[in-house]
Amino acid sequence: MDQSRIRNFCIIAHIDHGKSTLADRLLEATGTLTSREMQAQVLDSMDLERERGITIKSHAIRMPYTAPDGEKYVLNLIDTPGHVDFTYEVSRALNACEGAILVVDAAQGIEAQTISNLYLAIGQDLEIIPVLNKVDLPSAQPELVAQSITDLIGGDPDDVLHVSAKTGVGVDKVLERIVERVPPPTGDPKAPLQALIFDSTFDTYRGSVVYVRVKEGTLRKGDAIEFMATHARYNAEEIGHLKLKMAPVQELGPGEVGYVIGSVKDVADTRVGDTVTHQRRGASEQLPGYRDVKPMVFSGIYPTDSNDFEDLRAALEKLQLNDAALTYEPETSAALGFGFRVGFLGMLHMEVVQERLDREFGLDIVTTMPNVRYTVELTDDNHTEVENPSDMPDPGSIKEIREPYVKAEIITPTEYVGALMGLCQDRRGTYVTQEYLTTDRVNLKYELPLAEIVFDFYDKLKSLSRGYASFDYEFIEERASKLVKLDVMLNGDTVDALSTIVHREKAYDMGRKLSQKLRELIPRQLFDVAIQAALGNKVIARETVKALRKDVTAKCYGGDISRKRKLLEKQKEGKKRMKQVGAVEVPQEAFLAVLSME
Ligand code: GTP
């Protein structure tokens, strides 16, 4: 295929600025899909994604396009996820493109993920096409927002396209602009094959379906191929274009985007970011882009019913097939039994996985407080990594504990700056700088310990700013902090799953609040339950849940059987998410108590 007729691009935007809606309009406008065929937002294929309105997995679609001058083009739209947790997925998708449409909501203006995604795109040398979306909204301020975009990326504000993905206004102009501005791919069809894997999915019958962007050389059906990072060898049994359905072809030349199927049964062989080449006369070097993704946030996941352990393992295995960033390892907790320590990219990733376990696999799970990974320098000059607070070595053997720090950007209307600075200060943040984006919007920069934002930072930020502030973060480095392990005991027994790592100066306050919260959350039982928070052997807070005879039917007068049954059922329901810890029944919420503390 003639490379000068190909345009590979992606759409980047802050969440809810209209990326998926614009993608739908482009599919319609190019006739890739008629509106009758169109289900709202076809690109968001997972149920959960649709509900949350977040595009989690990258997808790609090929659109035929005839320009106003009659010339025919092929536009490959590579969809990218917009949330900070998925930065890695964004950058690998960007790697497959030459241009990026930067969508900014004309009413909301530039938000935190607008900037972080923009930087990623600029980092990949992509041609940026700024687009103002939602110009149909009465609250749109296109001139102002266009100005702030060009302040950021340069250029003329009059050049910024005005679009309504809702009504379709301006969508044609977007297509024209793509052809005009996005450079066609370059690549030598005769060079050794280098094709970038930017995504993969797993099909039970056909094995891994690998999505590639050919950079150099030509991939033909039946070719003997090798995945360079893993050295795994297969035959390209089927290759094709990514239309609404997969469309087999005989060859993919440089600049083309498509899929490869090779009966790959072991998904670990097909890593996103890896390079596909030929077994004979293959490329000597991999394309840049391959990186092992490191989970940043960890949490214990345990089946409520210990008989479900193997089902939970099978479910995690399945999820990992399409989510290489997810890691898990079996662990045992004295309190919760057999389960897994699961690693996530961030909080949203964690929520999504938890919900999928519940919804798609029907598993009843108990999750523990999320925590970050700590590096502990020991007095014997060894060091160890701690992903579970209860594994923290004895304080006597610790020389230093290091924790991950992030660089955070908070974009907010000026009136909330004070409150948000207070929040950052409270979360052990270090002020870096602030920049005005417009006269009434500020980009506030802080360095913060990651552990302080995995709790409830985002919710606090939203409530302090009435929903107006947005936030994004990026890992910078590990730094030494004065951290201690805070334990919780129920009737004298330490509950390992409730241990947390906290800053020494916050430990007392935290211990007190945590035990108070647990007192509220743990239901009354047939005996007193003593809740204690402790640093080492030292108890720093204590609360008691008073005993109660748990006879819910006592409330019923007379013999109204149906009402009685209802109550019993309700009680059974309530029990579902309980976990027996020693003699004490502890509800799921208790393991996340820190999250709901004031
Ligand atoms: P994520 O997938 O979560 O990143 O969101 P997105 O950027 O894909 O946003 P999406 O397309 O889901 O749009 C968010 C909301 O804005 C939806 O309710 C859309 O209907 C609405 N929307 C999108 N474009 C327009 C527009 O041009 N005008 C108006 N009024 N609403 C729009």
XYZ file of C-alpha atoms and ligand atoms in Angstrom:
630
model
C 0.000 0.000 0.000
C 1.214 3.479 -0.898
C 2.531 4.997 2.319
C 1.754 8.549 1.275
C -1.931 7.562 1.585
C -1.695 6.383 5.169
C -2.257 8.482 8.287
C -1.829 6.928 11.705
C -3.197 9.000 14.551
C -4.670 8.848 18.004
C -6.950 11.033 20.055
C -5.764 12.306 23.407
C -7.926 14.104 25.927
C -8.796 14.560 29.534
C -11.518 12.194 30.726
C -14.986 13.185 29.512
C -13.777 15.809 27.069
C -15.359 13.760 24.309
C -12.708 11.496 22.858
C -14.999 8.504 22.348
C -17.806 10.620 20.953
C -15.453 12.230 18.457
C -14.101 8.803 17.480
C -17.668 7.674 16.785
C -18.275 10.709 14.577
C -15.091 10.014 12.604
C -16.223 6.438 12.022
C -19.576 7.714 10.817
C -18.180 10.505 8.675
C -15.854 8.106 6.865
C -18.680 5.599 6.382
C -16.704 2.999 8.327
C -19.884 2.540 10.200
C -23.386 3.778 9.510
C -25.316 5.374 12.310
C -27.695 2.429 12.234
C -24.806 0.097 12.939
C -23.534 2.447 15.528
C -24.010 1.403 19.042
C -23.148 4.347 21.236
C -19.407 4.466 21.542
C -18.379 1.305 19.782
C -14.785 1.673 20.748
C -15.521 1.159 24.417
C -16.308 -2.498 24.181
C -16.058 -3.581 27.759
C -19.232 -3.150 29.778
C -17.441 -1.691 32.681
C -15.708 0.826 30.507
C -18.974 1.954 29.109
C -20.474 2.425 32.517
C -17.541 4.378 33.778
C -16.988 6.148 30.508
C -13.336 5.354 30.613
C -11.488 3.764 27.764
C -9.200 1.253 29.362
C -7.812 -0.887 26.598
C -6.380 0.551 23.439
C -8.046 -0.395 20.222
C -7.418 0.486 16.659
C -9.645 0.914 13.650
C -8.999 1.474 9.968
C -11.095 4.063 8.162
C -11.243 4.661 4.418
C -11.392 8.366 3.653
C -11.875 10.316 0.478
C -10.542 13.856 0.755
C -12.475 16.800 -0.757
C -10.046 16.723 -3.736
C -11.078 13.133 -4.441
C -7.844 11.547 -3.201
C -8.288 8.353 -1.222
C -6.614 7.723 2.114
C -6.488 5.153 4.871
C -6.752 6.588 8.361
C -5.816 4.366 11.257
C -7.277 5.582 14.513
C -5.514 4.126 17.498
C -7.542 4.629 20.629
C -5.758 5.475 23.854
C -6.905 5.361 27.447
C -7.028 8.729 29.168
C -6.383 8.048 32.798
C -3.095 8.498 34.608
C -3.076 4.857 35.744
C -2.779 3.864 32.133
C 0.053 6.122 31.072
C 1.979 3.134 29.786
C -0.898 2.052 27.586
C -1.093 5.582 26.262
C 2.565 5.780 25.365
C 2.651 2.456 23.565
C -0.358 3.482 21.505
C 1.285 6.819 20.728
C 4.322 4.957 19.522
C 2.289 3.528 16.695
C 1.190 6.965 15.406
C 2.567 9.987 13.617
C -0.064 12.428 14.870
C -2.372 13.113 17.786
C -5.658 14.972 17.958
C -5.678 16.877 21.202
C -9.301 17.221 22.279
C -10.113 19.911 24.820
C -13.578 20.575 26.190
C -14.395 24.176 25.211
C -16.322 24.722 28.424
C -13.907 23.055 30.828
C -10.624 24.084 29.324
C -7.290 22.406 29.826
C -7.250 19.779 32.551
C -4.552 17.702 34.170
C -4.705 14.772 31.748
C -4.801 17.146 28.801
C -1.334 18.213 29.811
C 0.095 14.843 30.774
C -1.131 13.223 27.551
C 0.109 16.157 25.531
C 3.592 15.807 27.011
C 3.593 12.102 26.195
C 2.639 12.887 22.603
C 5.244 15.608 22.260
C 7.775 13.191 23.736
C 7.006 10.833 20.835
C 7.443 13.660 18.311
C 3.844 13.465 17.197
C 2.200 16.179 15.151
C -0.414 17.711 17.462
C -3.778 18.785 16.062
C -5.624 20.817 18.680
C -9.412 20.511 18.655
C -11.936 22.349 20.794
C -14.867 20.080 21.435
C -18.379 20.782 22.759
C -18.567 24.195 21.130
C -22.353 23.663 21.110
C -22.482 24.134 24.875
C -23.739 27.543 25.995
C -20.957 27.600 28.571
C -18.259 27.068 25.920
C -15.520 29.690 25.835
C -13.774 28.742 22.616
C -11.581 31.850 22.246
C -10.267 31.692 25.780
C -9.605 27.974 25.688
C -8.019 28.144 22.222
C -5.664 30.803 23.549
C -4.662 28.662 26.521
C -4.004 25.712 24.204
C -1.726 27.720 21.962
C -0.016 29.161 25.037
C 0.883 25.570 25.770
C 1.833 24.220 22.342
C 2.436 27.360 20.328
C 0.684 28.241 17.083
C -2.227 30.476 16.216
C -5.453 30.293 18.255
C -7.442 30.792 15.026
C -5.988 27.505 13.803
C -7.619 25.523 16.574
C -10.572 23.582 15.145
C -14.032 24.168 16.605
C -15.968 20.939 16.876
C -19.074 19.508 18.390
C -18.762 15.767 18.468
C -22.354 15.743 19.599
C -23.912 17.592 16.668
C -21.196 16.700 14.165
C -20.180 20.313 13.514
C -16.571 20.602 12.400
C -15.947 16.859 12.173
C -15.168 17.026 8.431
C -12.533 19.629 9.153
C -10.868 17.256 11.588
C -10.521 14.636 8.865
C -9.117 17.186 6.425
C -6.664 18.409 8.997
C -5.446 14.877 9.699
C -4.615 14.340 6.041
C -2.980 17.772 5.789
C -0.911 17.808 8.932
C -0.166 14.287 10.091
C 2.936 13.127 8.245
C 2.566 9.893 6.284
C 4.626 7.025 7.674
C 8.035 6.336 6.248
C 9.642 2.943 6.119
C 11.395 0.713 3.659
C 9.288 -2.219 2.448
C 12.478 -4.189 1.721
C 14.147 -3.558 5.092
C 14.254 -6.269 7.769
C 10.843 -6.466 9.434
C 10.190 -4.368 12.525
C 6.589 -4.291 13.714
C 5.635 -2.751 17.049
C 3.124 -4.618 19.207
C 0.911 -1.895 20.634
C -1.771 -4.142 22.046
C -2.958 -7.714 22.218
C -6.062 -9.588 23.164
C -6.606 -13.244 23.868
C -9.036 -15.419 21.996
C -9.831 -18.799 23.523
C -9.868 -20.497 20.125
C -7.157 -18.692 18.244
C -4.700 -17.714 20.953
C -3.132 -14.267 21.160
C -4.299 -11.683 18.670
C -1.436 -9.247 18.393
C -2.024 -5.681 17.171
C 0.937 -4.317 15.309
C 2.161 -1.263 13.531
C 4.686 -2.168 10.859
C 7.581 0.302 10.985
C 10.039 -1.279 8.574
C 9.812 -4.162 6.118
C 6.830 -6.207 5.034
C 4.943 -8.897 6.906
C 3.293 -11.559 4.738
C 0.770 -14.198 5.579
C 2.506 -17.432 6.538
C 5.838 -15.768 7.420
C 7.986 -17.364 10.112
C 8.115 -14.660 12.786
C 9.894 -14.033 16.050
C 8.975 -11.868 19.022
C 12.264 -10.180 19.800
C 11.989 -9.650 23.565
C 10.898 -13.194 24.297
C 12.549 -14.962 21.317
C 9.291 -16.840 20.877
C 8.816 -18.181 17.329
C 5.564 -18.680 15.461
C 4.017 -18.589 12.018
C 1.914 -15.612 11.024
C -1.045 -17.826 10.134
C -3.372 -14.932 9.598
C -2.682 -11.243 9.242
C -5.156 -8.513 8.522
C -6.583 -5.056 8.921
C -8.531 -3.913 11.934
C -11.898 -2.894 10.662
C -15.001 -3.291 12.784
C -14.204 -6.959 12.424
C -10.820 -8.416 11.611
C -10.282 -8.443 7.840
C -7.587 -10.869 6.616
C -5.064 -9.661 4.022
C -1.973 -11.132 2.365
C 0.561 -8.558 3.519
C 1.154 -5.570 5.752
C 3.693 -3.039 4.510
C 5.548 -0.292 6.365
C 3.243 2.246 8.010
C 0.339 -0.182 8.121
C -1.592 -1.104 11.208
C -3.108 -4.558 11.602
C -3.236 -7.804 13.505
C -1.307 -11.067 13.540
C -2.570 -14.441 14.686
C -0.138 -17.303 15.078
C -1.692 -19.876 17.412
C 0.184 -18.275 20.276
C -1.018 -20.115 23.328
C 1.296 -18.510 25.821
C 0.337 -14.862 26.147
C 3.561 -14.125 27.960
C 5.246 -14.507 24.555
C 3.452 -11.510 23.112
C 4.402 -8.525 25.168
C 3.111 -5.131 24.321
C 5.938 -2.863 23.245
C 7.903 -5.777 21.806
C 9.001 -5.964 18.167
C 7.944 -8.649 15.698
C 10.527 -9.597 13.093
C 11.269 -12.444 10.704
C 13.084 -15.550 11.867
C 15.352 -15.380 8.817
C 17.035 -12.087 7.935
C 15.324 -10.500 10.887
C 16.025 -7.062 12.303
C 19.055 -6.787 14.536
C 17.450 -4.281 16.864
C 14.157 -3.954 18.662
C 12.106 -0.812 18.249
C 12.197 1.460 21.264
C 9.078 1.187 23.364
C 9.465 -2.036 25.217
C 9.322 -1.601 28.949
C 8.307 -3.815 31.802
C 5.385 -2.132 33.515
C 5.815 -1.897 37.212
C 2.807 -1.977 39.448
C 2.762 0.908 41.936
C -0.096 -0.009 44.228
C -0.639 -3.328 45.980
C -3.515 -4.872 47.802
C -4.357 -8.268 49.236
C -7.304 -9.981 47.557
C -8.863 -12.880 49.437
C -11.904 -15.004 48.704
C -14.600 -14.519 51.340
C -15.102 -18.259 51.185
C -11.718 -19.985 51.306
C -13.034 -22.721 48.981
C -13.012 -20.137 46.194
C -9.236 -19.737 46.228
C -8.670 -21.687 43.019
C -11.494 -19.844 41.285
C -9.888 -16.577 42.266
C -6.574 -17.745 40.863
C -8.229 -18.757 37.592
C -9.983 -15.381 37.387
C -6.781 -13.416 37.953
C -5.046 -15.542 35.335
C -7.803 -14.728 32.837
C -7.691 -11.018 33.600
C -3.951 -10.959 33.182
C -4.258 -12.289 29.644
C -5.566 -8.927 28.535
C -3.902 -6.832 31.171
C -0.172 -7.363 31.302
C 0.161 -4.660 33.939
C -1.680 -6.756 36.481
C 0.574 -8.853 38.724
C -0.364 -11.338 41.425
C 1.336 -13.687 43.804
C -0.192 -16.068 46.313
C 0.108 -14.951 49.908
C -1.224 -16.149 53.212
C -2.636 -14.016 55.929
C -3.157 -15.305 59.449
C -6.405 -13.364 59.471
C -7.734 -13.939 55.974
C -6.263 -17.277 54.940
C -5.086 -17.945 51.379
C -5.243 -15.164 48.847
C -3.136 -13.050 46.549
C -1.053 -9.924 46.727
C -2.092 -8.115 43.591
C -0.158 -5.272 41.988
C -1.872 -2.444 40.099
C -0.775 0.595 38.143
C -2.856 2.866 40.338
C -6.106 3.240 42.199
C -8.387 3.253 39.202
C -6.758 0.118 37.860
C -7.358 -1.508 41.227
C -11.028 -0.573 41.294
C -11.535 -1.834 37.784
C -9.959 -5.204 38.593
C -11.968 -5.578 41.788
C -15.169 -4.831 39.986
C -14.395 -7.256 37.203
C -13.680 -10.038 39.687
C -17.045 -9.379 41.216
C -19.029 -8.827 38.090
C -17.498 -11.067 35.461
C -16.445 -13.909 37.721
C -19.058 -13.616 40.453
C -16.386 -13.845 43.109
C -16.955 -12.658 46.627
C -13.703 -11.100 47.644
C -12.212 -9.215 50.533
C -9.596 -6.643 49.645
C -7.125 -5.090 52.033
C -5.930 -1.519 52.273
C -3.905 -0.567 49.233
C -0.283 0.275 49.848
C 2.806 1.165 47.852
C 6.088 -0.720 47.579
C 8.771 0.200 50.128
C 12.484 -0.375 49.884
C 13.963 -1.161 53.271
C 17.703 -0.801 53.975
C 18.665 -3.195 56.732
C 21.343 -2.713 59.360
C 23.245 -5.665 57.887
C 23.538 -3.678 54.628
C 21.072 -5.867 52.784
C 17.876 -4.420 51.462
C 14.446 -5.804 50.834
C 11.300 -4.717 49.040
C 8.091 -4.727 50.998
C 4.792 -4.978 49.159
C 2.740 -6.040 52.153
C 2.894 -3.969 55.349
C 2.787 -7.061 57.511
C 6.101 -8.142 55.943
C 7.881 -5.053 57.267
C 11.032 -6.259 59.054
C 11.542 -5.750 62.765
C 12.205 -2.036 63.471
C 15.486 -2.951 65.183
C 16.907 -4.283 61.922
C 15.875 -1.306 59.774
C 18.335 1.384 58.799
C 16.099 3.305 56.424
C 12.758 2.971 54.658
C 12.304 4.535 51.247
C 8.960 5.183 49.622
C 7.941 6.219 46.095
C 7.406 9.922 45.441
C 5.402 11.411 42.621
C 5.283 14.701 40.823
C 1.689 15.913 40.874
C 0.012 18.547 38.762
C -3.264 19.946 39.962
C -5.210 22.210 37.690
C -7.759 24.308 39.507
C -9.716 27.543 39.441
C -7.749 30.069 41.525
C -10.332 30.258 44.302
C -9.506 26.720 45.471
C -5.739 27.109 45.466
C -5.571 27.742 49.222
C -7.651 24.724 50.153
C -5.751 22.446 47.777
C -2.374 23.647 49.039
C -3.608 22.810 52.527
C -4.503 19.321 51.353
C -1.088 18.783 49.764
C 0.666 20.066 52.869
C -1.377 17.711 54.999
C -0.308 14.860 52.725
C 3.382 15.569 53.281
C 3.654 17.368 49.979
C 6.497 19.666 48.941
C 5.448 22.719 46.966
C 7.287 23.080 43.661
C 5.651 25.889 41.723
C 2.435 27.243 40.301
C 1.708 28.476 36.819
C -1.262 30.455 35.571
C -2.928 28.862 32.538
C -5.445 31.672 32.235
C -6.163 34.493 34.667
C -8.398 32.259 36.736
C -6.848 28.823 36.356
C -3.689 27.606 37.977
C -1.458 24.589 37.454
C -0.211 23.758 40.929
C 2.840 21.502 41.158
C 3.747 19.414 44.165
C 5.911 16.474 45.043
C 4.086 13.984 47.215
C 4.607 10.511 48.606
C 2.579 8.123 46.457
C 1.255 6.467 49.608
C -0.512 9.712 50.518
C -2.425 9.899 47.288
C -3.495 6.280 47.002
C -5.750 6.732 50.001
C -8.457 9.223 49.197
C -6.568 12.154 47.773
C -8.591 12.304 44.614
C -11.939 12.390 46.426
C -10.679 15.078 48.786
C -9.372 17.126 45.907
C -12.710 16.912 44.154
C -14.740 17.842 47.205
C -12.470 20.742 48.173
C -12.765 22.174 44.671
C -16.443 21.336 44.113
C -15.366 18.978 41.389
C -13.456 21.620 39.414
C -9.865 20.607 40.066
C -8.201 17.860 38.094
C -5.105 15.970 38.968
C -2.402 13.864 37.461
C 0.794 12.352 38.765
C 3.940 10.650 37.664
C 6.477 8.636 39.610
C 9.786 10.435 40.158
C 11.945 8.550 42.655
C 12.163 6.795 45.975
C 12.933 8.910 49.021
C 13.743 8.055 52.611
C 10.965 8.808 55.107
C 10.372 8.220 58.781
C 7.854 5.434 58.456
C 6.484 2.995 60.991
C 4.161 0.016 60.922
C 0.842 0.515 62.623
C -0.773 -2.727 63.773
C -4.345 -3.407 64.750
C -5.320 -6.022 67.317
C -8.751 -7.506 67.787
C -9.151 -9.079 71.218
C -5.401 -9.156 71.602
C -4.561 -10.777 68.268
C -2.777 -8.747 65.631
C -4.781 -8.800 62.404
C -2.058 -8.812 59.754
C -4.437 -7.689 57.039
C -5.117 -4.449 58.921
C -1.488 -3.384 59.295
C -0.494 -0.184 57.536
C 2.694 1.793 57.066
C 2.357 5.403 58.185
C 4.565 8.383 58.784
C 5.801 8.513 62.357
C 4.286 11.926 62.991
C 0.882 10.759 61.861
C 0.913 7.428 63.650
C -0.898 8.460 66.846
C -3.630 10.347 65.121
C -4.047 7.571 62.613
C -4.168 4.875 65.313
C -6.897 6.721 67.150
C -9.007 7.403 64.079
C -8.548 3.914 62.732
C -9.717 2.246 65.941
C -12.699 4.602 66.119
C -13.625 3.797 62.572
C -13.279 0.071 63.182
C -15.546 0.367 66.194
C -18.206 1.800 63.928
C -17.692 -0.820 61.251
C -17.385 -4.019 63.244
C -20.861 -5.170 64.202
C -21.674 -6.106 67.754
C -21.040 -9.744 68.506
C -21.928 -12.097 71.345
C -18.894 -10.853 73.293
C -16.944 -7.645 73.720
C -14.460 -6.921 70.939
C -11.404 -4.950 71.976
C -9.824 -2.930 69.171
C -6.289 -1.740 69.752
C -3.857 0.139 67.557
C -0.203 -0.464 68.308
C 3.278 0.612 67.246
C 5.429 -2.416 67.973
C 4.474 -3.465 71.492
C 3.084 -0.098 72.404
C -0.692 0.269 72.336
C -1.551 3.795 71.243
C -5.365 3.624 70.994
C -8.178 1.435 72.215
C -11.888 1.084 71.525
C -14.472 -1.546 72.426
C -17.399 -2.936 70.512
C -19.887 -3.896 73.190
C -21.450 -7.344 73.212
C -24.998 -7.782 72.005
C -27.332 -10.700 71.570
C -27.709 -10.850 67.857
C -31.354 -11.790 67.592
C -32.683 -9.706 64.761
C -36.045 -11.456 64.781
C -36.748 -10.148 68.264
C -37.802 -6.930 66.559
C -40.743 -8.679 64.946
C -43.968 -8.592 66.773
C -46.530 -11.360 66.445
C -45.958 -14.056 63.925
C -45.649 -12.286 60.604
C -43.626 -14.967 58.911
C -42.881 -13.174 55.651
C -41.470 -10.177 57.444
C -39.404 -12.458 59.604
C -38.021 -14.255 56.592
C -37.181 -10.999 54.942
C -35.186 -9.910 57.948
C -33.309 -13.167 58.055
C -32.502 -12.900 54.411
C -31.300 -9.396 54.913
C -29.053 -10.591 57.672
C -27.697 -13.353 55.458
C -27.011 -10.796 52.775
C -25.167 -8.658 55.269
C -23.081 -11.642 56.234
C -21.896 -12.291 52.728
C -19.060 -9.837 52.927
C -18.018 -10.821 56.431
C -14.768 -12.522 57.179
C -14.202 -14.569 60.285
C -11.005 -13.305 61.942
C -10.348 -15.503 64.961
C -13.650 -15.395 66.801
C -14.578 -11.980 65.417
C -16.697 -11.357 62.347
C -15.192 -8.500 60.410
C -16.981 -6.853 57.468
C -15.157 -6.097 54.212
C -15.362 -2.351 54.855
C -13.191 -2.742 57.928
C -10.225 -3.789 55.806
C -10.535 -0.530 53.959
C -11.357 1.502 57.073
C -8.493 3.890 56.485
C -10.119 4.892 53.219
C -13.270 6.069 54.912
C -11.667 7.891 57.817
C -12.129 11.602 58.200
P -13.281 8.894 28.479
O -13.535 7.720 27.578
O -13.813 8.710 29.852
O -11.899 9.436 28.412
O -14.226 10.050 27.993
P -14.242 10.648 26.560
O -13.230 11.722 26.486
O -14.222 9.554 25.567
O -15.636 11.358 26.583
P -16.997 10.886 25.920
O -16.871 10.806 24.446
O -17.480 9.691 26.637
O -17.874 12.162 26.251
C -18.094 12.578 27.568
C -19.459 13.246 27.654
O -19.477 14.446 26.895
C -20.585 12.385 27.108
O -21.698 12.559 27.937
C -20.820 12.950 25.720
O -22.135 12.771 25.303
C -20.513 14.421 25.934
N -20.045 15.070 24.710
C -19.065 14.652 23.880
N -18.892 15.516 22.875
C -19.791 16.502 23.060
C -20.097 17.710 22.350
O -19.527 18.063 21.319
N -21.068 18.491 22.882
C -21.738 18.174 24.008
N -22.670 18.998 24.446
N -21.481 17.060 24.689
C -20.511 16.231 24.234
